[in-house]
Short mmCIF file of C-alpha atoms in Angstrom, two decimals:
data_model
loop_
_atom_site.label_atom_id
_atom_site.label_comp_id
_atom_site.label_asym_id
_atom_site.label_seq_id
_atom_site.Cartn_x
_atom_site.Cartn_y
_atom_site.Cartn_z
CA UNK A 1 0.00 0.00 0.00
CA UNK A 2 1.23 3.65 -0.99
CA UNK A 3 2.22 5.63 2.02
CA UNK A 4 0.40 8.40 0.33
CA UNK A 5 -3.35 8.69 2.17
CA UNK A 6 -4.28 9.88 -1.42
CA UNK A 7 -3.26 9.59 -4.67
CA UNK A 8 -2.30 13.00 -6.86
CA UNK A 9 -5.50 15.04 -7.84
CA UNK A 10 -6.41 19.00 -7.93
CA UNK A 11 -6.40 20.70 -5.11
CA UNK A 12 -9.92 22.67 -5.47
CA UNK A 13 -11.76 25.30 -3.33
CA UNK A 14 -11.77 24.68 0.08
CA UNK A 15 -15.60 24.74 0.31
CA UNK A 16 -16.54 23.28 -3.15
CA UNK A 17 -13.76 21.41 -3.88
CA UNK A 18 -13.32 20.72 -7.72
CA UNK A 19 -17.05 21.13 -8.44
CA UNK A 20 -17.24 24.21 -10.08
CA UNK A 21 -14.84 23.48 -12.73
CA UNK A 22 -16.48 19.52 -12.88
CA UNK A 23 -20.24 21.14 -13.33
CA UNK A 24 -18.87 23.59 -15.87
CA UNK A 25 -17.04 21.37 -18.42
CA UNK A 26 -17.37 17.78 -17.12
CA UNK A 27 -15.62 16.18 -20.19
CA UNK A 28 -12.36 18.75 -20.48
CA UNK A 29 -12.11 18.65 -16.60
CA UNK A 30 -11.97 14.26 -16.65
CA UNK A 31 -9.81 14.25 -19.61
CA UNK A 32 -7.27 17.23 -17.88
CA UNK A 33 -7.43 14.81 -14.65
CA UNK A 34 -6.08 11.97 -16.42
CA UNK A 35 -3.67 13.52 -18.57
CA UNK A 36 -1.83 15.78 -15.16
CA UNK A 37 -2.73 12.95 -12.29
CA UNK A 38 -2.56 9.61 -13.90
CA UNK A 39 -4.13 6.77 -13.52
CA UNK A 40 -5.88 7.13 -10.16
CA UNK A 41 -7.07 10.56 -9.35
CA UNK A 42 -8.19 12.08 -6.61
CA UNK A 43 -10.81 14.81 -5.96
CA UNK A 44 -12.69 16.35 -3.66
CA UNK A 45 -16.93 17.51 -4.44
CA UNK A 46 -18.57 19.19 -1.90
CA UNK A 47 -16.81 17.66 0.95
CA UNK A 48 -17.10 14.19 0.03
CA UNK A 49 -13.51 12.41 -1.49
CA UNK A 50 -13.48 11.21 -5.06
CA UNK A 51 -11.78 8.63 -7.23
CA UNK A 52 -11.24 8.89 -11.08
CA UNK A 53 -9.92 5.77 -12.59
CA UNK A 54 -8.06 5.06 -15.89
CA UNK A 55 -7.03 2.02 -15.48
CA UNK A 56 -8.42 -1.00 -16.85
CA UNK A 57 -7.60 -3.25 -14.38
CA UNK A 58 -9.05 -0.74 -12.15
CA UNK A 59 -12.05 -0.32 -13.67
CA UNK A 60 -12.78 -4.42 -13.51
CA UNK A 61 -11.80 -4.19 -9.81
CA UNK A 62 -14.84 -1.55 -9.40
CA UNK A 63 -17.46 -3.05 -11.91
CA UNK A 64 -16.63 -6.88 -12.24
CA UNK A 65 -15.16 -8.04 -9.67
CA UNK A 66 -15.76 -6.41 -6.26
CA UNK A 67 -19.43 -5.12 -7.59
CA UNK A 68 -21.02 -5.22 -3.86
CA UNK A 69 -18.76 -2.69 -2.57
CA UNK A 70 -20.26 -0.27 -4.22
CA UNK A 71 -23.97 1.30 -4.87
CA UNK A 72 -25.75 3.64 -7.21
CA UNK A 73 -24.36 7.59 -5.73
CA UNK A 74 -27.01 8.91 -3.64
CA UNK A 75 -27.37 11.60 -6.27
CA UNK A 76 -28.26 9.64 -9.49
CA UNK A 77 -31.03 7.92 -7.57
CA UNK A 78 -32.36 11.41 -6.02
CA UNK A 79 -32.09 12.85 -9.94
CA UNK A 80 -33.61 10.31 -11.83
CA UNK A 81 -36.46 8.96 -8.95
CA UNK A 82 -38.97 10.93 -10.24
CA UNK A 83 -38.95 9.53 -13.89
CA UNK A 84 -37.31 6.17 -13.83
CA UNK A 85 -37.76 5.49 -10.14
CA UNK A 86 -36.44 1.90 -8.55
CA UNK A 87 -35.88 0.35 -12.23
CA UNK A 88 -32.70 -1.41 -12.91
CA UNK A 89 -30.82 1.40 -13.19
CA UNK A 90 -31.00 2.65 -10.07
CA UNK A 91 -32.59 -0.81 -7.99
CA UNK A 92 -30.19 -2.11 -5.89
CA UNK A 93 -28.67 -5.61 -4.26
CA UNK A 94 -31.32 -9.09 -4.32
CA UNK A 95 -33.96 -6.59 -5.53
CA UNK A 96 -31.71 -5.59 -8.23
CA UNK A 97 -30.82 -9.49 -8.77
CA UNK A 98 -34.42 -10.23 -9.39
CA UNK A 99 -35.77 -7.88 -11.28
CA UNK A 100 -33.09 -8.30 -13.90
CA UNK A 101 -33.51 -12.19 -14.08
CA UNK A 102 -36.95 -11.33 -14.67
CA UNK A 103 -35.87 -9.19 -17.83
CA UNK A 104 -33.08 -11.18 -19.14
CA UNK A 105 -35.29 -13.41 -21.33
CA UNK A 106 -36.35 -11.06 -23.85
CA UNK A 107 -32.20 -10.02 -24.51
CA UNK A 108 -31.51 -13.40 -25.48
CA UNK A 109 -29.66 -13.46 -28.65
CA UNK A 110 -32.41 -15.93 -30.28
CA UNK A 111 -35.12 -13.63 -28.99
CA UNK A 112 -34.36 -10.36 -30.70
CA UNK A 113 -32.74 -11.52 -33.62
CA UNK A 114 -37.30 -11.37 -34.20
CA UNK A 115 -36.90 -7.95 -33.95
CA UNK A 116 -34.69 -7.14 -36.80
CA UNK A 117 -36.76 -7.13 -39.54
CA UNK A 118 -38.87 -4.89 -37.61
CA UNK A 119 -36.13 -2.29 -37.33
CA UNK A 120 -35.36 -2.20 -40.61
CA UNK A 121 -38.85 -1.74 -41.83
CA UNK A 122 -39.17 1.08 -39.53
CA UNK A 123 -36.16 2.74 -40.80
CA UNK A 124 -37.15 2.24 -44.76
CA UNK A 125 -40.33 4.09 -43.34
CA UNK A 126 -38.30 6.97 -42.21
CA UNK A 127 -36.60 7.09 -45.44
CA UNK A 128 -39.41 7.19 -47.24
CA UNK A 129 -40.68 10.07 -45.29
CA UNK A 130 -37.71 11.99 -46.37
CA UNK A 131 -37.67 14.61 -49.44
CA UNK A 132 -34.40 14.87 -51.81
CA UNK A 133 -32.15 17.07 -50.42
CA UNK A 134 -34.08 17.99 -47.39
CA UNK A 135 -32.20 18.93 -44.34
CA UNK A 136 -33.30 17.74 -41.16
CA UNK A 137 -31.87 17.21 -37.51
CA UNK A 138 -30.18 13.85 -37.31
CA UNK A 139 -30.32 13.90 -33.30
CA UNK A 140 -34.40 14.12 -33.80
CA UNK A 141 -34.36 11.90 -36.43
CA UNK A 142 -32.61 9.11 -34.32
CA UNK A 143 -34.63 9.53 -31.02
CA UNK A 144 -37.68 9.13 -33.10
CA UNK A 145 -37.21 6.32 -34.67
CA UNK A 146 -35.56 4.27 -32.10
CA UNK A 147 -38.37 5.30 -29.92
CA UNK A 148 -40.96 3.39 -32.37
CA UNK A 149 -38.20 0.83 -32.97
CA UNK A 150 -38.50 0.28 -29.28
CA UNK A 151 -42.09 0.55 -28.71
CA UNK A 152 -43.02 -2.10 -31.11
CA UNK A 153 -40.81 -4.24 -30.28
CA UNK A 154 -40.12 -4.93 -26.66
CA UNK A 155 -43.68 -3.14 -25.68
CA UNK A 156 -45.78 -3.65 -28.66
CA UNK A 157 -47.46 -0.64 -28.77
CA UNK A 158 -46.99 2.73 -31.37
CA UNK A 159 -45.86 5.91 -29.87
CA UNK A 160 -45.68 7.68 -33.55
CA UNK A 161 -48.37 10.40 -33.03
CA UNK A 162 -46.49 11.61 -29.68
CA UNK A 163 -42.88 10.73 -30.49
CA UNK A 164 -41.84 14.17 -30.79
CA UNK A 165 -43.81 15.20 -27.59
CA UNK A 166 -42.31 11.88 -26.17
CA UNK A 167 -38.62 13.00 -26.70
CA UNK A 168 -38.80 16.67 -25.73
CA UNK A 169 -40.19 15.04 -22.31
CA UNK A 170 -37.18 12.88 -22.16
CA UNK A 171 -35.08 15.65 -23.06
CA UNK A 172 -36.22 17.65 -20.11
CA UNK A 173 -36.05 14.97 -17.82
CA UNK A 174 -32.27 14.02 -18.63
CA UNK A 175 -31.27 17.43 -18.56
CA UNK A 176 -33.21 18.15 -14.98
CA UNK A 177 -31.74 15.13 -13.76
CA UNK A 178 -27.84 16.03 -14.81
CA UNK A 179 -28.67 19.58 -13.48
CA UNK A 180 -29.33 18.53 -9.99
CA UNK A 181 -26.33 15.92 -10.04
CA UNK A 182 -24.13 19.18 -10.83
CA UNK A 183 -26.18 21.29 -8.92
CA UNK A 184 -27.23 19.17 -5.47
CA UNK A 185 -27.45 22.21 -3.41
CA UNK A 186 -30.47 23.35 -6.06
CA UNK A 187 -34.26 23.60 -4.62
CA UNK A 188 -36.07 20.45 -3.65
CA UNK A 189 -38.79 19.27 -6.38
CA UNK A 190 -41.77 19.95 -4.45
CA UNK A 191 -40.51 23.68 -4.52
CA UNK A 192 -42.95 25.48 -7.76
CA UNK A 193 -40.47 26.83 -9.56
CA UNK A 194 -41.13 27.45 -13.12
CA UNK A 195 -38.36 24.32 -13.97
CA UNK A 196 -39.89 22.19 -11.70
CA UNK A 197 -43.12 22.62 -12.37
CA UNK A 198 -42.06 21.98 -16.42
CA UNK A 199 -40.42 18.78 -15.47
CA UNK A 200 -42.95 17.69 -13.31
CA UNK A 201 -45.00 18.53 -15.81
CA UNK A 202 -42.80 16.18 -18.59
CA UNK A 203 -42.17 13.67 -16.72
CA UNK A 204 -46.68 12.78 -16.04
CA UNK A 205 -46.12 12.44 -19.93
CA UNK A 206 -43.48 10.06 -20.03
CA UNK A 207 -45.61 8.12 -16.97
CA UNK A 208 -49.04 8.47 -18.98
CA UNK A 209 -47.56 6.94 -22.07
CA UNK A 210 -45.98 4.08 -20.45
CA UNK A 211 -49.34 3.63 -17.89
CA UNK A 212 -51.37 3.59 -21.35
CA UNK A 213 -49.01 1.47 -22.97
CA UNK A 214 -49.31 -0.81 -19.93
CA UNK A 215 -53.15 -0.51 -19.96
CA UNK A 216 -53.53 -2.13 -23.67
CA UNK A 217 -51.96 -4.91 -22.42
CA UNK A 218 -53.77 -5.81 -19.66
CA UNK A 219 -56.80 -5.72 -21.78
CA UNK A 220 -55.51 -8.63 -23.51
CA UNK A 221 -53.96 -10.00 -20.57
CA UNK A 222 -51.70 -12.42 -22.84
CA UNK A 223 -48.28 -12.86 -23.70
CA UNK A 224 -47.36 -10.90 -27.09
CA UNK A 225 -44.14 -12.17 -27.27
CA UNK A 226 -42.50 -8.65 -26.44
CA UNK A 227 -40.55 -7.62 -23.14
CA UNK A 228 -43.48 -6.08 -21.37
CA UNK A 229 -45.90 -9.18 -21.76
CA UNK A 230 -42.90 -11.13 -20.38
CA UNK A 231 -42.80 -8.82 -17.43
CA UNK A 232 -46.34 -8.56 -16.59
CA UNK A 233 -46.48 -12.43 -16.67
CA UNK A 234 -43.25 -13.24 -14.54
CA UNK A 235 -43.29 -15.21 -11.36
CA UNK A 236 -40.71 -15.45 -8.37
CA UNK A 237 -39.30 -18.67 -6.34
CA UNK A 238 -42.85 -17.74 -4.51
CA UNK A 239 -45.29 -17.10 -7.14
CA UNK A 240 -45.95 -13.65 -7.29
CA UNK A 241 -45.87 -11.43 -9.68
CA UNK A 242 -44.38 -7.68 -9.90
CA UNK A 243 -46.55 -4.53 -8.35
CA UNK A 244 -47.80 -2.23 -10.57
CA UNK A 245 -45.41 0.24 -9.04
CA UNK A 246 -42.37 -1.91 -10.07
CA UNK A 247 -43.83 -2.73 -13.57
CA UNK A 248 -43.85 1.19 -14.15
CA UNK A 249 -40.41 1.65 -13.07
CA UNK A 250 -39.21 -1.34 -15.09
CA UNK A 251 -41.01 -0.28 -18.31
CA UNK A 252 -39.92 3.13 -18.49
CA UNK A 253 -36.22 2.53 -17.24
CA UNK A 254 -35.95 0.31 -20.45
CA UNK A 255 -38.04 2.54 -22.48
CA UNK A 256 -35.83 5.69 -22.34
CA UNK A 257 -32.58 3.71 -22.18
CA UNK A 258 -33.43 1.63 -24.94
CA UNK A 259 -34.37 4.20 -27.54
CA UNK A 260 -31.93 7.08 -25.53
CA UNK A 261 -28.10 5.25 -25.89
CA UNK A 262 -28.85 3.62 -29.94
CA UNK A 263 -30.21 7.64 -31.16
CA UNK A 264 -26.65 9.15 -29.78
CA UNK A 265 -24.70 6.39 -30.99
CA UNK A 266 -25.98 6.57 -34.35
CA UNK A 267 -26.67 10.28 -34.81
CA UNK A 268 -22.61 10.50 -33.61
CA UNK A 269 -21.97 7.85 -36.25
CA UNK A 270 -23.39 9.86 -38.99
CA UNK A 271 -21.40 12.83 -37.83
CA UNK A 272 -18.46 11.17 -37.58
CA UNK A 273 -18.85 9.68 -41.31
CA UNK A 274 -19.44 13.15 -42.78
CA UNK A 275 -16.03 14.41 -41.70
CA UNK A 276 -14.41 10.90 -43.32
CA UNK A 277 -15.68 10.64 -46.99
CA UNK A 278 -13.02 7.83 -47.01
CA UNK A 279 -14.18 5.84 -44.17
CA UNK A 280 -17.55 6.67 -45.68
CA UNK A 281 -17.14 4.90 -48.55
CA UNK A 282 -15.57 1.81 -47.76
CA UNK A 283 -18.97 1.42 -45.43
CA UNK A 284 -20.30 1.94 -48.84
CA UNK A 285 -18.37 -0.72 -50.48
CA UNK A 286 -19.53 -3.29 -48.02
CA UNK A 287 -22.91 -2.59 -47.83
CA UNK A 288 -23.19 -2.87 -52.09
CA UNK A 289 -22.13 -6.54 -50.84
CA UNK A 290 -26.06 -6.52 -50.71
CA UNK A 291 -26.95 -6.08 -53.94
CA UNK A 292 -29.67 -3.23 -53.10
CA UNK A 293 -31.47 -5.86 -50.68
CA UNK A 294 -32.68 -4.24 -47.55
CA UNK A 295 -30.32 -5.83 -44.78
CA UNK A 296 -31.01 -8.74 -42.57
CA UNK A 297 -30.31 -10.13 -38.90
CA UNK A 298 -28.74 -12.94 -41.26
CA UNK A 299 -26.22 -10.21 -43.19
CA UNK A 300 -24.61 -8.93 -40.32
CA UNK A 301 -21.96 -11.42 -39.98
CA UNK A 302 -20.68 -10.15 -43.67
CA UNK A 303 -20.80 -6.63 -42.42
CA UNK A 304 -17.56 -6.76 -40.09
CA UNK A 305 -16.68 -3.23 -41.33
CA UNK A 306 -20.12 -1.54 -40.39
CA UNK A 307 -19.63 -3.20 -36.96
CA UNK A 308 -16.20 -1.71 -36.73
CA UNK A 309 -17.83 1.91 -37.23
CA UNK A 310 -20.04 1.63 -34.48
CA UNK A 311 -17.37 0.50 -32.09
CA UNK A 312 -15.63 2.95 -33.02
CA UNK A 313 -18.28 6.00 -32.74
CA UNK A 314 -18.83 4.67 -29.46
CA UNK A 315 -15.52 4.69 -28.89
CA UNK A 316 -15.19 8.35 -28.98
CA UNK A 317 -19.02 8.94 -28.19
CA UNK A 318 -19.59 6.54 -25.33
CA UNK A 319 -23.69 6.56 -24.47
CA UNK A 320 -22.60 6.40 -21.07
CA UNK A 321 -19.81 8.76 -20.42
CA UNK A 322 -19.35 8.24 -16.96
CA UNK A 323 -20.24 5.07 -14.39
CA UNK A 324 -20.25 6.76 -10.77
CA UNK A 325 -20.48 4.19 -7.60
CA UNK A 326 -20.72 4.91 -3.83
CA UNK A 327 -18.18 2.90 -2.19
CA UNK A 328 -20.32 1.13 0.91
CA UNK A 329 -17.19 -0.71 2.70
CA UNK A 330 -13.63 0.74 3.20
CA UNK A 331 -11.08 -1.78 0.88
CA UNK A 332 -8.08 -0.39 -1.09
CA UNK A 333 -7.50 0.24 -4.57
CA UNK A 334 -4.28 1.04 -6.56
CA UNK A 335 -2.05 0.31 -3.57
CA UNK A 336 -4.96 3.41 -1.96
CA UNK A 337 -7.21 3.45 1.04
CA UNK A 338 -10.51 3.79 -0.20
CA UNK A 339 -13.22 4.98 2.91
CA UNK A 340 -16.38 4.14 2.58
CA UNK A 341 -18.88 6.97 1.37
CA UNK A 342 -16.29 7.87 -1.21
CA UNK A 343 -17.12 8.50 -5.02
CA UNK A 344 -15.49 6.09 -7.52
CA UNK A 345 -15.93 7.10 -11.74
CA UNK A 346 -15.37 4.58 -13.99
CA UNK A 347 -15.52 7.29 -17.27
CA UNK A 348 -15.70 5.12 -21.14
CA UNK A 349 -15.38 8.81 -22.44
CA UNK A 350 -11.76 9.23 -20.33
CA UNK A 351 -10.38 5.79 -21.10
CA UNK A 352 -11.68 5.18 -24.60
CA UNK A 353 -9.49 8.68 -25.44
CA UNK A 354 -6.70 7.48 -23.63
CA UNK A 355 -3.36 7.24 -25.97
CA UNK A 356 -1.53 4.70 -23.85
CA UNK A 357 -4.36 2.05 -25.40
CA UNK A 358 -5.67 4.42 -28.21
CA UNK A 359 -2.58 5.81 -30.43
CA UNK A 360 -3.78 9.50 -31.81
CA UNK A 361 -6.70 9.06 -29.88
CA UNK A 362 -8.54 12.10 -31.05
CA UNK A 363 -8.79 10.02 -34.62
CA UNK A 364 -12.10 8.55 -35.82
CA UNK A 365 -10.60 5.11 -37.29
CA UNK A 366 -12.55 2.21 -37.28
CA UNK A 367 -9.47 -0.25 -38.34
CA UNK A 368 -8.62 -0.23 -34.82
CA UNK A 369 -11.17 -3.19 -34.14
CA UNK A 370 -10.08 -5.51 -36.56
CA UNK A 371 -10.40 -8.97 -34.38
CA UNK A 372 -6.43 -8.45 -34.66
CA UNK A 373 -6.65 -5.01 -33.57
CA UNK A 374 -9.20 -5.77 -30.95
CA UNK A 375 -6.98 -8.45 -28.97
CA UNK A 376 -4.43 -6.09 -28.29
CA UNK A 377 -6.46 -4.59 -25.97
CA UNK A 378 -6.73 -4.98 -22.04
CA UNK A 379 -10.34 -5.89 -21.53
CA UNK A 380 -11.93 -2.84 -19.82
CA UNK A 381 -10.06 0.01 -21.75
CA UNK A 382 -12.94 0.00 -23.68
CA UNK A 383 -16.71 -0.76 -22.07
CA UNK A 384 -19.52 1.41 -23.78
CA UNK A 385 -21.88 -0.75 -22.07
CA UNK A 386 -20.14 -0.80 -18.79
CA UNK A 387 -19.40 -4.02 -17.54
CA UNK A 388 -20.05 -6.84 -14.23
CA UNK A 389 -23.49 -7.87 -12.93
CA UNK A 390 -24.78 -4.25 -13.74
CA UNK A 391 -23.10 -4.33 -17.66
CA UNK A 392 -26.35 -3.22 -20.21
CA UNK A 393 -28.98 -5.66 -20.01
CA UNK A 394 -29.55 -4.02 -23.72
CA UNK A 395 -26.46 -4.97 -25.16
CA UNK A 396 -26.69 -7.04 -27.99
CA UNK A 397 -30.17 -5.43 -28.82
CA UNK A 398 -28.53 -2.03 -29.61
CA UNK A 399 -25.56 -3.38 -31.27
CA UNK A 400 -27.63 -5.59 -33.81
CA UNK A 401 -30.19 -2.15 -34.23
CA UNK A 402 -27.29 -0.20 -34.88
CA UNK A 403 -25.53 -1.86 -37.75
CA UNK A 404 -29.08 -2.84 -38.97
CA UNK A 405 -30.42 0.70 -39.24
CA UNK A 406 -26.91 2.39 -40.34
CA UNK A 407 -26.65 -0.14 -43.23
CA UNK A 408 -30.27 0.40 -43.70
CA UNK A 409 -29.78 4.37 -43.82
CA UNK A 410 -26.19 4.33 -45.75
CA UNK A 411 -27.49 2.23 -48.56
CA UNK A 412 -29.98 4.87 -49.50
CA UNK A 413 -28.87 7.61 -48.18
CA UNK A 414 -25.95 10.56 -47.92
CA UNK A 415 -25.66 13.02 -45.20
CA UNK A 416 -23.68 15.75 -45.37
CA UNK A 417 -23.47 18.02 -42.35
CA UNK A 418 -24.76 21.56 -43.05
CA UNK A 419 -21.80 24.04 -42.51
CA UNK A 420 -21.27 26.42 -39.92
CA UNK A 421 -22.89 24.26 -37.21
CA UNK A 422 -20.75 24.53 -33.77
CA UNK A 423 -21.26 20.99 -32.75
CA UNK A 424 -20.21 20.18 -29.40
CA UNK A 425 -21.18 16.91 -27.02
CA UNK A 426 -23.53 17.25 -23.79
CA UNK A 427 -22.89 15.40 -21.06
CA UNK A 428 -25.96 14.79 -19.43
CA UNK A 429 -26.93 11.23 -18.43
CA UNK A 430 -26.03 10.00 -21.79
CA UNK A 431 -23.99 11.86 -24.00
CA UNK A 432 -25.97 13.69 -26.50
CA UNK A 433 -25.39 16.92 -28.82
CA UNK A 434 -26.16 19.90 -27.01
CA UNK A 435 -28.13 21.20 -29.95
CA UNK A 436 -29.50 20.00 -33.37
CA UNK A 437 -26.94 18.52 -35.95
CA UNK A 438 -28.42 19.83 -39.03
CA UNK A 439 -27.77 17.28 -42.78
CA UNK A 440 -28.41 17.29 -45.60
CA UNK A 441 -29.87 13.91 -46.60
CA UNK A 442 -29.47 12.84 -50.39
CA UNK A 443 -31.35 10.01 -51.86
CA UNK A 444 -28.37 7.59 -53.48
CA UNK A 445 -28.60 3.89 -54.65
CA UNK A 446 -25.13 2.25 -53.53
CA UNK A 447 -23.38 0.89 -57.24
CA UNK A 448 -22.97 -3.12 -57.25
CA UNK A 449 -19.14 -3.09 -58.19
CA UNK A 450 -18.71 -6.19 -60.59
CA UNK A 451 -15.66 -7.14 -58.25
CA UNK A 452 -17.81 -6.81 -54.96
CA UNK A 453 -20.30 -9.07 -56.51
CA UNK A 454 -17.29 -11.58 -57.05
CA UNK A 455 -16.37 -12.03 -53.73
CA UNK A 456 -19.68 -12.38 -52.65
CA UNK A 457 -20.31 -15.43 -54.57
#
């Protein structure tokens, strides 16, 4: 153990610690930490001690294999209660444990490889909807139609009259809830001030929809082969069922976070593309391995190359940005004492920009998970999905809708980013733009190349 009580970190305001400069520019401030202090860093917020880590091994200490050291921070819980409330983001312990074996099912592999033709469809809908040339806001565009992607189905119900209404509430909600993680000395939500009573206001939207959503299936009061159905219908070791309350808080944890992470991962993807016509078209090339066939759950093993562009967009545009855990025992960690009550961030967005495992890290370069590539690297430099008994229950679902609506979306259209957009990430609970990312979308059929159509045989 280091004879140092704490390892090197900024010194901050005696009061506030390093807060101020944490609330004001959360991804600079992580990324400065790592680069000055190293691999373990410590801070102070508001009195309590804090632990950044950048270290893989580190980070599978925290999330894989000492998970019941640690809970969900006090904060997130009292940020996101309101909308999500004890759901399996924020449930904790045997509570936790159950809940999620309940859900499990409908992520199996077999399970929502159903889905895929749905997603597909949904997207070729979209396209459809969209004139020649017309410019639109890929961020909206994405939220929208994961959100029906999602709806159908793991809740099999339509949400496309109210989508837009849908996602403005969620918008407000996230943003609420990052505000009073940054801002915890803030007024209490009973208090009726004009933001509170707008996200209380959001947030009975997001709760009608999923009540009415819950509603139509109780009518049937049969399994529809979707998430919710499997849900409703679940049984424990004793034979009873979840509460209303806990079906609420199940449905619309999964229903943000399953539409939420996929519409930032892709609308990032599409930004990244239209600042790499070359990387661009060699997505192209593959995808004309097709033959102008809409893609399948069945193609995606000959798309290695659209895979590698979503790694890599989450690479540098991880949905979850930071993993924050309240350490409930004292134990050390990188030769540290660790008290319990301390903070401990686990931060994709700090590692997966880290040079010691990313060379020119900055660089959008999707060669770098080649299954070569890929085995160079120590297993939690890179966790988008986070990782341990808590890792995204969603995992494969969003991978397999990502690469199915990006190949679905490249092979029809272009999208060129409008110029003299200042586009710059927002760190709220996911990482999202902070404002619309105007394109440009231009209708295109993908030419079969005679040699493409070789190697395909």
């Amino acid at each position: 153990m280091s004879q140092r009580r704490y390892p090197p970190g900024p010194k901050g305001e005696i009061l506030f610690g390093s807060m101020r400069p944490f609330a004001q520019d959360r991804l600079n401030f992580l990324i400065e930490c790592r680069e000055e202090y190293g691999d373990l860093v410590h801070l102070r917020i508001l009195g309590r001690h804090a632990y950044l880590i950048n270290d893989p091994d580190l980070v599978r200490f925290v999330l894989v294999e000492h998970p019941e050291l640690f809970h969900k921070t006090p904060l997130f819980k009292r940020a996101t209660r309101n909308v999500i409330g004890n759901g399996l983001l924020t449930s904790e312990g045997e509570f936790h444990k159950r809940q999620r074996q309940l859900a499990q099912p409908a992520f199996h592999h077999q399970r929502i490889a159903n889905y895929g033709d749905e997603m597909v469809d949904f997207t070729r809908q979209m396209l459809d909807s969209w004139q020649p040339g017309a410019v639109l806001d890929i961020h909206e565009a994405m939220m929208q139609l994961t959100m029906q992607i999602v709806a159908r189905t793991l809740f099999h119900a339509e949400v496309v009259e109210d989508a837009h209404q849908i996602g403005t509430a969620i918008t407000t909600a996230l943003r609420f809830a990052t505000q009073r993680t940054a801002r915890p000395l803030s007024l209490p939500d009973w208090v009726p001030t004009r933001t509170n009573r707008e996200v209380k206001q959001q947030t009975a939207l997001l709760h009608t929809t999923i009540d009415r959503i819950i509603n139509e299936h109780r009518t049937t009061n049969a399994d529809q082969g979707d998430l919710l159905s499997m849900l409703m219908l679940a049984e424990d070791e004793h034979g009873e069922r979840m509460s209303d309350q806990q079906l609420r808080d199940e449905a619309m944890t999964i229903f943000i976070a399953g539409h939420e992470t996929t519409a930032n991962a892709l609308t990032w993807t599409f930004f990244l593309l239209a600042q790499y016509p070359e990387i661009e078209r060699k997505l192209q090339d593959e995808i004309a391995l097709l033959h102008g066939l809409p893609p399948t759950v069945n193609d995606l093993a000959h798309l290695p190359y659209t895979e590698m562009v979503i790694k890599e967009s989450m690479r540098l545009y991880p949905p979850a940005w930071i993993v924050p855990r309240l350490a409930i025992s004292d134990f050390e960690l990188g030769g540290y004492p660790i008290r319990h009550n301390s903070i401990v961030f686990t931060s994709p967005y700090t590692m997966h920009r880290h040079p010691r495992y990313f060379p020119d890290p900055e660089r959008f370069l999707p060669e770098r998970w080649t299954p070569e590539q890929e085995k160079t690297l120590p297993r939690y430099a890179y966790f988008p999905f986070g990782g341990g008994p808590r890792v995204c229950i969603g995992n494969g679902f969003a991978m397999m809708e990502a690469r199915l609506v990006l190949a679905t979306i490249v092979q029809q259209v272009q999208l060129r980013l409008v110029a003299g957009q200042q586009i710059t990430p927002e760190p709220v609970i996911t990482l999202r733009p902070a404002h619309e990312i105007l394109m440009q979308a231009d209708r295109q059929e993908i030419p079969i190349k005679p040699e493409l159509l070789v190697q395909s045989e």
